[in-house]
Amino acid sequence: MSLLEIRNLHVKAAGHEILKGIDLKVDAGEVHAIMGPNGSGKSTLAQVLARREIYEVTEGQVLFEGKDLLAMKPEEAACEGLFMAFQYPLEIPGIGNAYFMRSALNAVRKYRGIPEMNALEFVPLFREKLKLLEMDEKLSNRSVNEGFSGGEKKRNEILQMAVLEPRLSILDETDSGLDIDALRIVAKGVNAMRSPERAMILVTHYQRLLNYVIPDFVHVLVDGRIVRSGGPALALELEETGYATDEPDAMPA
Amino acid sequence: MSTEVNNIRELAEREYKWGFITEVDEERVPRGLNEEIIRLISTMKREPDFMLQWRLKAYRHWASLEKAQAEPKWANVKYPPIDYQDIVYYSAPKKKPALGSLDEVDPEILRTYEKLGIPLAEQKKLAGVAVDAVFDSISVVTTFKTRLAEKGIIFCSFSDAVQKHPELVQKYLGSVVPYTDNFFAALNAAVFSDGSFVYVPKGVHCPMELSTYFRINAAETGQFERTLIIADDDSYVSYLEGCTAPIRDKNQLHAAVVELVALNNAEIKYSTVQNWYPGDKEGRGGIYNFVTKRGKCLGVNSKISWTQVETGSAITWKYPSCILMGDNSIGEFYSVALTNNYQQADTGTKMIHLGKNTRSTIVSKGISAGHGQNTYRGGVKIMKGAAGARNYTQCDSLLIGDKCGAHTFPYIEVRNASARMEHEASTSKIGDEQLFYLRQRGLKAEDAVSMIVNGFCKRVFRELPMEFAVEAQKLLSVSLEGSVG
């Protein structure tokens, strides 16, 4: 059984069809990159998988560890082990970063019937993850994402991923807006999470991140369809030729 | 005088032989309000003449206002006309019959108690179930009273204060909120049944938070409550009012008055968590909470700080204010007001700067959910003599859903050019995307809303005494139930 299996997924937003029949299988241990031009539907796909409720699924099926993902609420998908790093992480004024992450972790643990962690038990775990992402401990008591720089926000997303240890992580344009040092640190955090039990989907516009996190598969999404799939070399090829040649009508038969 | 009234007076006086007046058959107290009723109340309470005269003056003033239809209409709240002759004054607060057991209490209220984690014995007290002697724990109260008495602190019911400390009552009663202040203050002055009285002597730092919780009969003072707190020179007191669970109460109109007086270098901290019955989900029933609260910083370097968390009542009409007379005196107002379902709140503060170098801080957090309407109304006045006065106002509104409303009416009047004023305001909405973010991390929608709201209120919660802050957070969560999908 695949960790994630998407079958013929069609999705509409505000009356427009954005995803026009996506098929994709992701097995445990794999890293998939989904690349494509702006407006191709990459972020929509990520958000539908994370169960954002503003989209209308008109056709198709998504199984997450054999369960019907499309029947889950966002929090259920999260508790089942699906995580999405946001392209634009939101601020939660007045709520400390560490407190927020412990609440999230405990919500997941509670769902799975694991005892919740108190603050004392949580601190060592949190410190270790902060260290992995080379983040200042001061960030643990500051309000979630409030006053964080763009790079700090992205790192904070990966920190949350590291704390929650999800089975499937979807990183939505996590590389955008990062300078080279931040990119390296984020990649380190992502690579540390790679394991035979876990899978990742990297949604990205550029090949840059893929220099640091080498994917097993690369898919090209254009106009709501996956038009090409291949190995890591495909990303390099795209970097040179761009997406233009991948228009559906330009595809070889 | 009608025979009926005569009978009651006789009965009242007879009952007094046993030292208690709650035995009076309240059904026999006539409805309505007139001078006879005022005299009766004063007689039943065995008040000195100055009290009766004051009540009568208040009543006459109120009657003239009522005749002139001068009930205030400027607040941003809507309610049907109140028939003041259809209220049973004075006896009404005593009317709650003790229930036999918790089984007789509204299950909805019990469910809330459980969520708030209130111990069983306390649940009984709040719900009006007859409580056993263990809970009324004589020893706790006695220890408490002994400790206060050692310091010379007076903490008693208003009625007791009138009997035992008439000179203090006469000196300060109405000195901050005169009966002429407004319609509801006049009504309260005429008919108020009881309340709390605190006097902290010179140089005394009150060693504990004074809470009505410790005063056995406090829960029954009811509808027209009156509180007077006096902090003499160089003293400090922190007073907690209210409780964090909904109180079973059938009274519709609550018109309370609170007066605080801080003398030289004295500090009073007054915290309220108000959770009266807010009415049902369709907006039926619920308390009208029309309250006048004001503190006077009479002495130099004095400080009065109001902190309120208002989540209950169908309608809240309340502006805890400070008159900053003493030079260098400080006034503070920290408020969280939440309206859900069909609740309406028009609340805020007034800071009147009279003395030199007086400072005031206002932090108001309004949360509207459901069809709730939430209004902040603030007045900052810098008078001519208030050289070097400063005010900082922060006024934030948070909206949940698209059927509620937030309104802000800040009035600023400056008559001294040396004043420094700062005003910050914001309105935000808990957005779909923000909720999605928290839910994607595993939090249920309701928990996500609670978390965002608690973060929003943090600046105010920080001002509450520790246990109160924890309960206030839980209370917000309970009050917000059903506000999202």
Tab-separated table of C-alpha atoms in Angstrom, chain B residues 41-362:
chain	number	residue	atom	x	y	z
B	41	ILE	CA	-36.138	49.203	52.822
B	42	SER	CA	-34.308	51.597	55.104
B	43	THR	CA	-36.377	50.506	58.096
B	44	MET	CA	-35.887	46.821	57.391
B	45	LYS	CA	-32.190	47.446	57.289
B	46	ARG	CA	-32.365	49.510	60.517
B	47	GLU	CA	-30.452	52.276	58.818
B	48	PRO	CA	-29.505	55.560	60.456
B	49	ASP	CA	-31.435	58.586	59.318
B	50	PHE	CA	-28.707	59.911	57.010
B	51	MET	CA	-29.073	56.790	54.890
B	52	LEU	CA	-32.812	57.152	54.609
B	53	GLN	CA	-32.515	60.819	53.688
B	54	TRP	CA	-29.915	60.000	51.070
B	55	ARG	CA	-32.049	57.236	49.587
B	56	LEU	CA	-35.066	59.528	49.482
B	57	LYS	CA	-33.162	62.272	47.712
B	58	ALA	CA	-31.890	59.696	45.258
B	59	TYR	CA	-35.361	58.340	44.718
B	60	ARG	CA	-36.834	61.790	44.086
B	61	HIS	CA	-34.072	62.519	41.635
B	62	TRP	CA	-34.613	59.211	39.875
B	63	ALA	CA	-38.380	59.764	39.783
B	64	SER	CA	-37.866	63.137	38.097
B	65	LEU	CA	-35.550	61.526	35.556
B	66	GLU	CA	-38.035	58.773	34.903
B	67	LYS	CA	-40.823	61.281	34.461
B	68	ALA	CA	-38.656	63.168	32.000
B	69	GLN	CA	-37.920	59.850	30.265
B	70	ALA	CA	-34.268	60.438	30.894
B	71	GLU	CA	-33.206	56.819	30.942
B	72	PRO	CA	-29.978	56.910	28.951
B	73	LYS	CA	-30.456	55.959	25.329
B	74	TRP	CA	-27.065	56.871	23.940
B	75	ALA	CA	-25.497	53.455	24.422
B	76	ASN	CA	-25.198	51.281	21.345
B	77	VAL	CA	-27.553	48.626	22.708
B	78	LYS	CA	-31.165	47.698	22.048
B	79	TYR	CA	-33.684	46.367	24.545
B	80	PRO	CA	-37.410	46.698	25.145
B	81	PRO	CA	-38.571	49.323	27.675
B	82	ILE	CA	-38.137	48.332	31.320
B	83	ASP	CA	-41.206	48.656	33.531
B	84	TYR	CA	-39.690	49.939	36.765
B	85	GLN	CA	-42.991	49.515	38.619
B	86	ASP	CA	-42.975	45.812	37.798
B	87	ILE	CA	-39.861	45.030	39.815
B	88	VAL	CA	-39.840	43.771	43.373
B	89	TYR	CA	-37.143	45.898	44.962
B	90	TYR	CA	-34.988	44.765	47.822
B	91	SER	CA	-36.576	41.402	48.402
B	92	ALA	CA	-35.779	40.188	44.918
B	93	PRO	CA	-32.168	39.288	45.715
B	94	LYS	CA	-33.316	37.080	48.570
B	95	LYS	CA	-35.863	35.381	46.414
B	96	LYS	CA	-33.757	32.542	45.108
B	97	PRO	CA	-35.036	29.409	46.773
B	98	ALA	CA	-32.329	26.935	47.627
B	99	LEU	CA	-32.597	23.887	45.433
B	100	GLY	CA	-32.592	20.435	46.938
B	101	SER	CA	-29.771	19.059	44.828
B	102	LEU	CA	-27.770	19.621	41.679
B	103	ASP	CA	-30.298	17.489	39.785
B	104	GLU	CA	-32.602	20.486	39.798
B	105	VAL	CA	-30.064	22.747	38.118
B	106	ASP	CA	-30.132	23.467	34.389
B	107	PRO	CA	-27.933	20.743	32.828
B	108	GLU	CA	-26.436	23.324	30.453
B	109	ILE	CA	-25.048	25.255	33.418
B	110	LEU	CA	-23.739	22.068	35.026
B	111	ARG	CA	-21.920	21.164	31.838
B	112	THR	CA	-20.190	24.560	31.929
B	113	TYR	CA	-19.187	24.072	35.568
B	114	GLU	CA	-17.591	20.791	34.615
B	115	LYS	CA	-15.664	22.361	31.762
B	116	LEU	CA	-14.401	25.052	34.088
B	117	GLY	CA	-13.328	22.402	36.566
B	118	ILE	CA	-15.266	23.861	39.467
B	119	PRO	CA	-15.359	21.625	42.550
B	120	LEU	CA	-18.704	20.073	43.391
B	121	ALA	CA	-19.201	21.995	46.610
B	122	GLU	CA	-18.596	25.275	44.829
B	123	GLN	CA	-20.916	24.271	42.002
B	124	LYS	CA	-23.660	23.858	44.564
B	125	LYS	CA	-23.050	27.282	45.981
B	126	LEU	CA	-23.047	28.953	42.585
B	127	ALA	CA	-26.159	27.168	41.445
B	128	GLY	CA	-28.016	28.080	44.613
B	129	VAL	CA	-28.173	24.603	46.062
B	130	ALA	CA	-28.251	24.581	49.842
B	131	VAL	CA	-24.675	23.980	50.935
B	132	ASP	CA	-23.528	22.046	53.913
B	133	ALA	CA	-21.545	23.470	56.781
B	134	VAL	CA	-18.299	21.953	55.576
B	135	PHE	CA	-18.230	24.160	52.551
B	136	ASP	CA	-19.192	27.251	54.454
B	137	SER	CA	-16.044	26.400	56.294
B	138	ILE	CA	-16.210	28.549	59.377
B	139	SER	CA	-12.531	28.017	60.003
B	140	VAL	CA	-11.435	29.433	56.663
B	141	VAL	CA	-13.530	32.507	57.118
B	142	THR	CA	-12.501	32.966	60.705
B	143	THR	CA	-8.802	32.685	59.987
B	144	PHE	CA	-9.277	35.086	57.159
B	145	LYS	CA	-11.190	37.603	59.240
B	146	THR	CA	-8.671	37.381	62.075
B	147	ARG	CA	-5.799	38.113	59.760
B	148	LEU	CA	-7.549	41.160	58.337
B	149	ALA	CA	-8.650	42.423	61.736
B	150	GLU	CA	-5.066	42.260	62.992
B	151	LYS	CA	-4.178	44.768	60.302
B	152	GLY	CA	-7.200	46.937	61.051
B	153	ILE	CA	-8.747	46.222	57.664
B	154	ILE	CA	-12.505	46.437	57.526
B	155	PHE	CA	-14.065	44.020	55.060
B	156	CYS	CA	-17.763	43.464	55.526
B	157	SER	CA	-21.146	43.740	53.896
B	158	PHE	CA	-22.371	47.231	53.157
B	159	SER	CA	-25.201	46.747	55.644
B	160	ASP	CA	-22.744	45.871	58.392
B	161	ALA	CA	-20.667	48.910	57.524
B	162	VAL	CA	-23.692	51.180	57.832
B	163	GLN	CA	-24.276	49.776	61.334
B	164	LYS	CA	-20.707	49.605	62.556
B	165	HIS	CA	-18.873	52.340	60.649
B	166	PRO	CA	-21.515	54.931	59.803
B	167	GLU	CA	-18.977	57.763	59.904
B	168	LEU	CA	-16.929	56.231	57.078
B	169	VAL	CA	-20.019	55.440	55.055
B	170	GLN	CA	-21.420	58.918	55.491
B	171	LYS	CA	-18.126	60.507	54.536
B	172	TYR	CA	-17.559	58.587	51.335
B	173	LEU	CA	-20.924	57.271	50.137
B	174	GLY	CA	-21.771	59.013	46.879
B	175	SER	CA	-18.514	60.959	46.925
B	176	VAL	CA	-17.380	59.301	43.699
B	177	VAL	CA	-20.687	58.357	42.113
B	178	PRO	CA	-23.284	60.828	43.379
B	179	TYR	CA	-26.897	59.754	43.078
B	180	THR	CA	-27.305	62.489	40.499
B	181	ASP	CA	-24.706	60.852	38.260
B	182	ASN	CA	-27.033	58.951	35.994
B	183	PHE	CA	-30.401	57.252	35.845
B	184	PHE	CA	-29.202	53.841	37.018
B	185	ALA	CA	-26.897	55.261	39.687
B	186	ALA	CA	-29.890	57.179	41.087
B	187	LEU	CA	-31.994	54.014	41.057
B	188	ASN	CA	-29.257	52.065	42.797
B	189	ALA	CA	-28.806	54.740	45.458
B	190	ALA	CA	-32.511	54.659	46.226
B	191	VAL	CA	-32.985	50.924	46.520
B	192	PHE	CA	-29.620	49.182	46.869
B	193	SER	CA	-29.920	46.157	49.074
B	194	ASP	CA	-26.362	45.318	50.009
B	195	GLY	CA	-22.828	44.974	48.732
B	196	SER	CA	-19.296	45.097	50.005
B	197	PHE	CA	-17.396	47.592	52.068
B	198	VAL	CA	-13.635	47.774	52.422
B	199	TYR	CA	-11.500	50.162	54.409
B	200	VAL	CA	-7.729	49.777	54.462
B	201	PRO	CA	-6.085	51.942	57.130
B	202	LYS	CA	-3.035	54.122	56.669
B	203	GLY	CA	0.147	52.358	55.733
B	204	VAL	CA	-1.428	48.903	55.496
B	205	HIS	CA	-0.650	46.591	52.629
B	206	CYS	CA	-3.570	44.190	52.512
B	207	PRO	CA	-1.960	40.745	52.821
B	208	MET	CA	-4.387	38.878	50.578
B	209	GLU	CA	-6.670	39.368	47.632
B	210	LEU	CA	-10.057	40.369	48.971
B	211	SER	CA	-12.713	38.362	47.266
B	212	THR	CA	-16.451	38.230	47.708
B	213	TYR	CA	-15.905	34.478	47.672
B	214	PHE	CA	-14.868	34.694	51.304
B	215	ARG	CA	-17.844	36.669	52.433
B	216	ILE	CA	-20.517	34.119	53.070
B	217	ASN	CA	-23.592	36.093	52.153
B	218	ALA	CA	-22.006	37.904	49.248
B	219	ALA	CA	-23.549	35.719	46.585
B	220	GLU	CA	-27.024	36.795	47.635
B	221	THR	CA	-26.646	40.542	47.419
B	222	GLY	CA	-28.065	40.478	43.963
B	223	GLN	CA	-29.714	42.992	41.858
B	224	PHE	CA	-28.812	46.413	43.236
B	225	GLU	CA	-25.393	45.988	44.696
B	226	ARG	CA	-23.235	48.753	46.043
B	227	THR	CA	-19.550	48.523	46.808
B	228	LEU	CA	-17.392	51.110	48.494
B	229	ILE	CA	-13.647	50.709	48.884
B	230	ILE	CA	-11.460	53.232	50.657
B	231	ALA	CA	-7.686	52.952	50.663
B	232	ASP	CA	-6.232	55.370	53.175
B	233	ASP	CA	-2.780	56.963	52.823
B	234	ASP	CA	0.059	54.627	51.783
B	235	SER	CA	-2.132	51.548	51.661
B	236	TYR	CA	-2.683	48.843	49.073
B	237	VAL	CA	-5.573	46.541	48.335
B	238	SER	CA	-6.510	44.141	45.566
B	239	TYR	CA	-10.168	43.272	45.268
B	240	LEU	CA	-11.652	40.466	43.171
B	241	GLU	CA	-15.230	40.550	42.143
B	242	GLY	CA	-17.421	37.996	40.557
B	243	CYS	CA	-17.070	34.431	39.712
B	244	THR	CA	-16.106	32.530	36.647
B	245	ALA	CA	-19.180	30.374	36.387
B	246	PRO	CA	-22.618	31.467	35.255
B	247	ILE	CA	-24.771	32.406	38.174
B	248	ARG	CA	-28.300	31.151	38.274
B	249	ASP	CA	-30.313	34.275	38.546
B	250	LYS	CA	-33.738	35.150	37.282
B	251	ASN	CA	-33.372	38.895	37.765
B	252	GLN	CA	-33.346	40.773	34.552
B	253	LEU	CA	-31.987	44.141	35.605
B	254	HIS	CA	-28.754	44.555	37.538
B	255	ALA	CA	-27.837	48.123	38.343
B	256	ALA	CA	-24.795	48.091	40.588
B	257	VAL	CA	-22.554	50.919	41.725
B	258	VAL	CA	-18.915	50.664	42.747
B	259	GLU	CA	-17.010	53.558	44.303
B	260	LEU	CA	-13.298	53.506	44.976
B	261	VAL	CA	-11.365	56.157	46.864
B	262	ALA	CA	-7.568	56.182	46.918
B	263	LEU	CA	-5.903	58.645	49.250
B	264	ASN	CA	-2.239	59.770	49.205
B	265	ASN	CA	0.102	57.126	47.773
B	266	ALA	CA	-2.620	54.501	47.990
B	267	GLU	CA	-3.275	51.848	45.374
B	268	ILE	CA	-6.446	49.942	44.585
B	269	LYS	CA	-6.561	47.104	42.110
B	270	TYR	CA	-10.065	46.000	41.207
B	271	SER	CA	-10.550	42.882	39.104
B	272	THR	CA	-13.841	41.633	37.755
B	273	VAL	CA	-14.777	38.490	35.934
B	274	GLN	CA	-18.396	38.864	34.969
B	275	ASN	CA	-20.303	35.881	33.697
B	276	TRP	CA	-23.961	36.530	34.375
B	277	TYR	CA	-26.488	34.575	32.366
B	278	PRO	CA	-26.124	35.789	28.745
B	279	GLY	CA	-29.453	34.524	27.441
B	280	ASP	CA	-29.920	31.536	25.183
B	281	LYS	CA	-28.606	31.022	21.657
B	282	GLU	CA	-31.589	32.872	20.188
B	283	GLY	CA	-31.062	35.827	22.491
B	284	ARG	CA	-33.948	35.094	24.839
B	285	GLY	CA	-33.514	36.088	28.461
B	286	GLY	CA	-30.282	37.117	30.045
B	287	ILE	CA	-29.189	39.856	32.399
B	288	TYR	CA	-29.088	43.577	31.712
B	289	ASN	CA	-25.899	44.590	33.448
B	290	PHE	CA	-26.074	48.382	33.809
B	291	VAL	CA	-23.264	49.256	36.129
B	292	THR	CA	-21.593	52.461	37.251
B	293	LYS	CA	-18.033	51.943	38.456
B	294	ARG	CA	-15.719	54.777	39.241
B	295	GLY	CA	-12.616	55.417	41.235
B	296	LYS	CA	-11.266	58.665	42.561
B	297	CYS	CA	-7.532	59.108	42.919
B	298	LEU	CA	-7.995	61.726	45.578
B	299	GLY	CA	-4.494	61.710	46.960
B	300	VAL	CA	-1.132	62.465	45.399
B	301	ASN	CA	0.689	59.522	43.772
B	302	SER	CA	-2.366	57.342	44.135
B	303	LYS	CA	-3.291	54.623	41.677
B	304	ILE	CA	-6.467	52.868	40.654
B	305	SER	CA	-6.409	49.962	38.273
B	306	TRP	CA	-9.493	48.318	36.794
B	307	THR	CA	-9.253	44.950	35.104
B	308	GLN	CA	-12.376	43.369	33.728
B	309	VAL	CA	-13.262	40.256	31.792
B	310	GLU	CA	-16.834	40.551	30.644
B	311	THR	CA	-18.259	37.467	28.986
B	312	GLY	CA	-21.750	37.222	30.412
B	313	SER	CA	-24.994	39.243	30.432
B	314	ALA	CA	-27.359	39.854	27.547
B	315	ILE	CA	-26.486	43.546	27.694
B	316	THR	CA	-23.475	45.126	29.344
B	317	TRP	CA	-23.374	48.854	29.932
B	318	LYS	CA	-20.346	49.623	31.980
B	319	TYR	CA	-17.503	52.143	32.088
B	320	PRO	CA	-15.156	51.708	35.044
B	321	SER	CA	-13.519	55.100	35.224
B	322	CYS	CA	-10.900	57.083	37.095
B	323	ILE	CA	-10.931	60.641	38.284
B	324	LEU	CA	-7.283	61.603	38.609
B	325	MET	CA	-7.350	64.459	41.102
B	326	GLY	CA	-4.127	63.952	43.016
B	327	ASP	CA	-0.929	65.084	41.338
B	328	ASN	CA	1.027	62.185	39.777
B	329	SER	CA	-1.918	59.851	40.178
B	330	ILE	CA	-2.400	56.925	37.816
B	331	GLY	CA	-5.493	55.365	36.318
B	332	GLU	CA	-5.552	52.078	34.421
B	333	PHE	CA	-8.229	50.170	32.588
B	334	TYR	CA	-7.687	46.718	31.120
B	335	SER	CA	-10.693	45.102	29.544
B	336	VAL	CA	-11.746	42.022	27.655
B	337	ALA	CA	-15.359	42.038	26.525
B	338	LEU	CA	-16.773	39.152	24.587
B	339	THR	CA	-20.165	39.020	22.913
B	340	ASN	CA	-21.440	35.821	21.336
B	341	ASN	CA	-24.890	34.803	20.047
B	342	TYR	CA	-27.113	37.899	20.564
B	343	GLN	CA	-25.173	39.545	23.388
B	344	GLN	CA	-24.561	43.290	23.317
B	345	ALA	CA	-21.839	45.138	25.155
B	346	ASP	CA	-21.215	48.864	25.313
B	347	THR	CA	-18.242	49.211	27.585
B	348	GLY	CA	-15.112	51.231	28.071
B	349	THR	CA	-13.812	53.817	30.466
B	350	LYS	CA	-13.405	57.468	31.275
B	351	MET	CA	-10.141	58.953	32.445
B	352	ILE	CA	-10.549	62.434	33.829
B	353	HIS	CA	-7.201	64.141	34.366
B	354	LEU	CA	-7.335	66.978	36.890
B	355	GLY	CA	-4.021	66.778	38.734
B	356	LYS	CA	-0.573	67.517	37.383
B	357	ASN	CA	1.472	64.758	35.761
B	358	THR	CA	-1.416	62.362	35.911
B	359	ARG	CA	-1.146	59.269	33.741
B	360	SER	CA	-3.694	56.867	32.355
B	361	THR	CA	-3.522	53.656	30.380
B	362	ILE	CA	-6.413	52.049	28.546
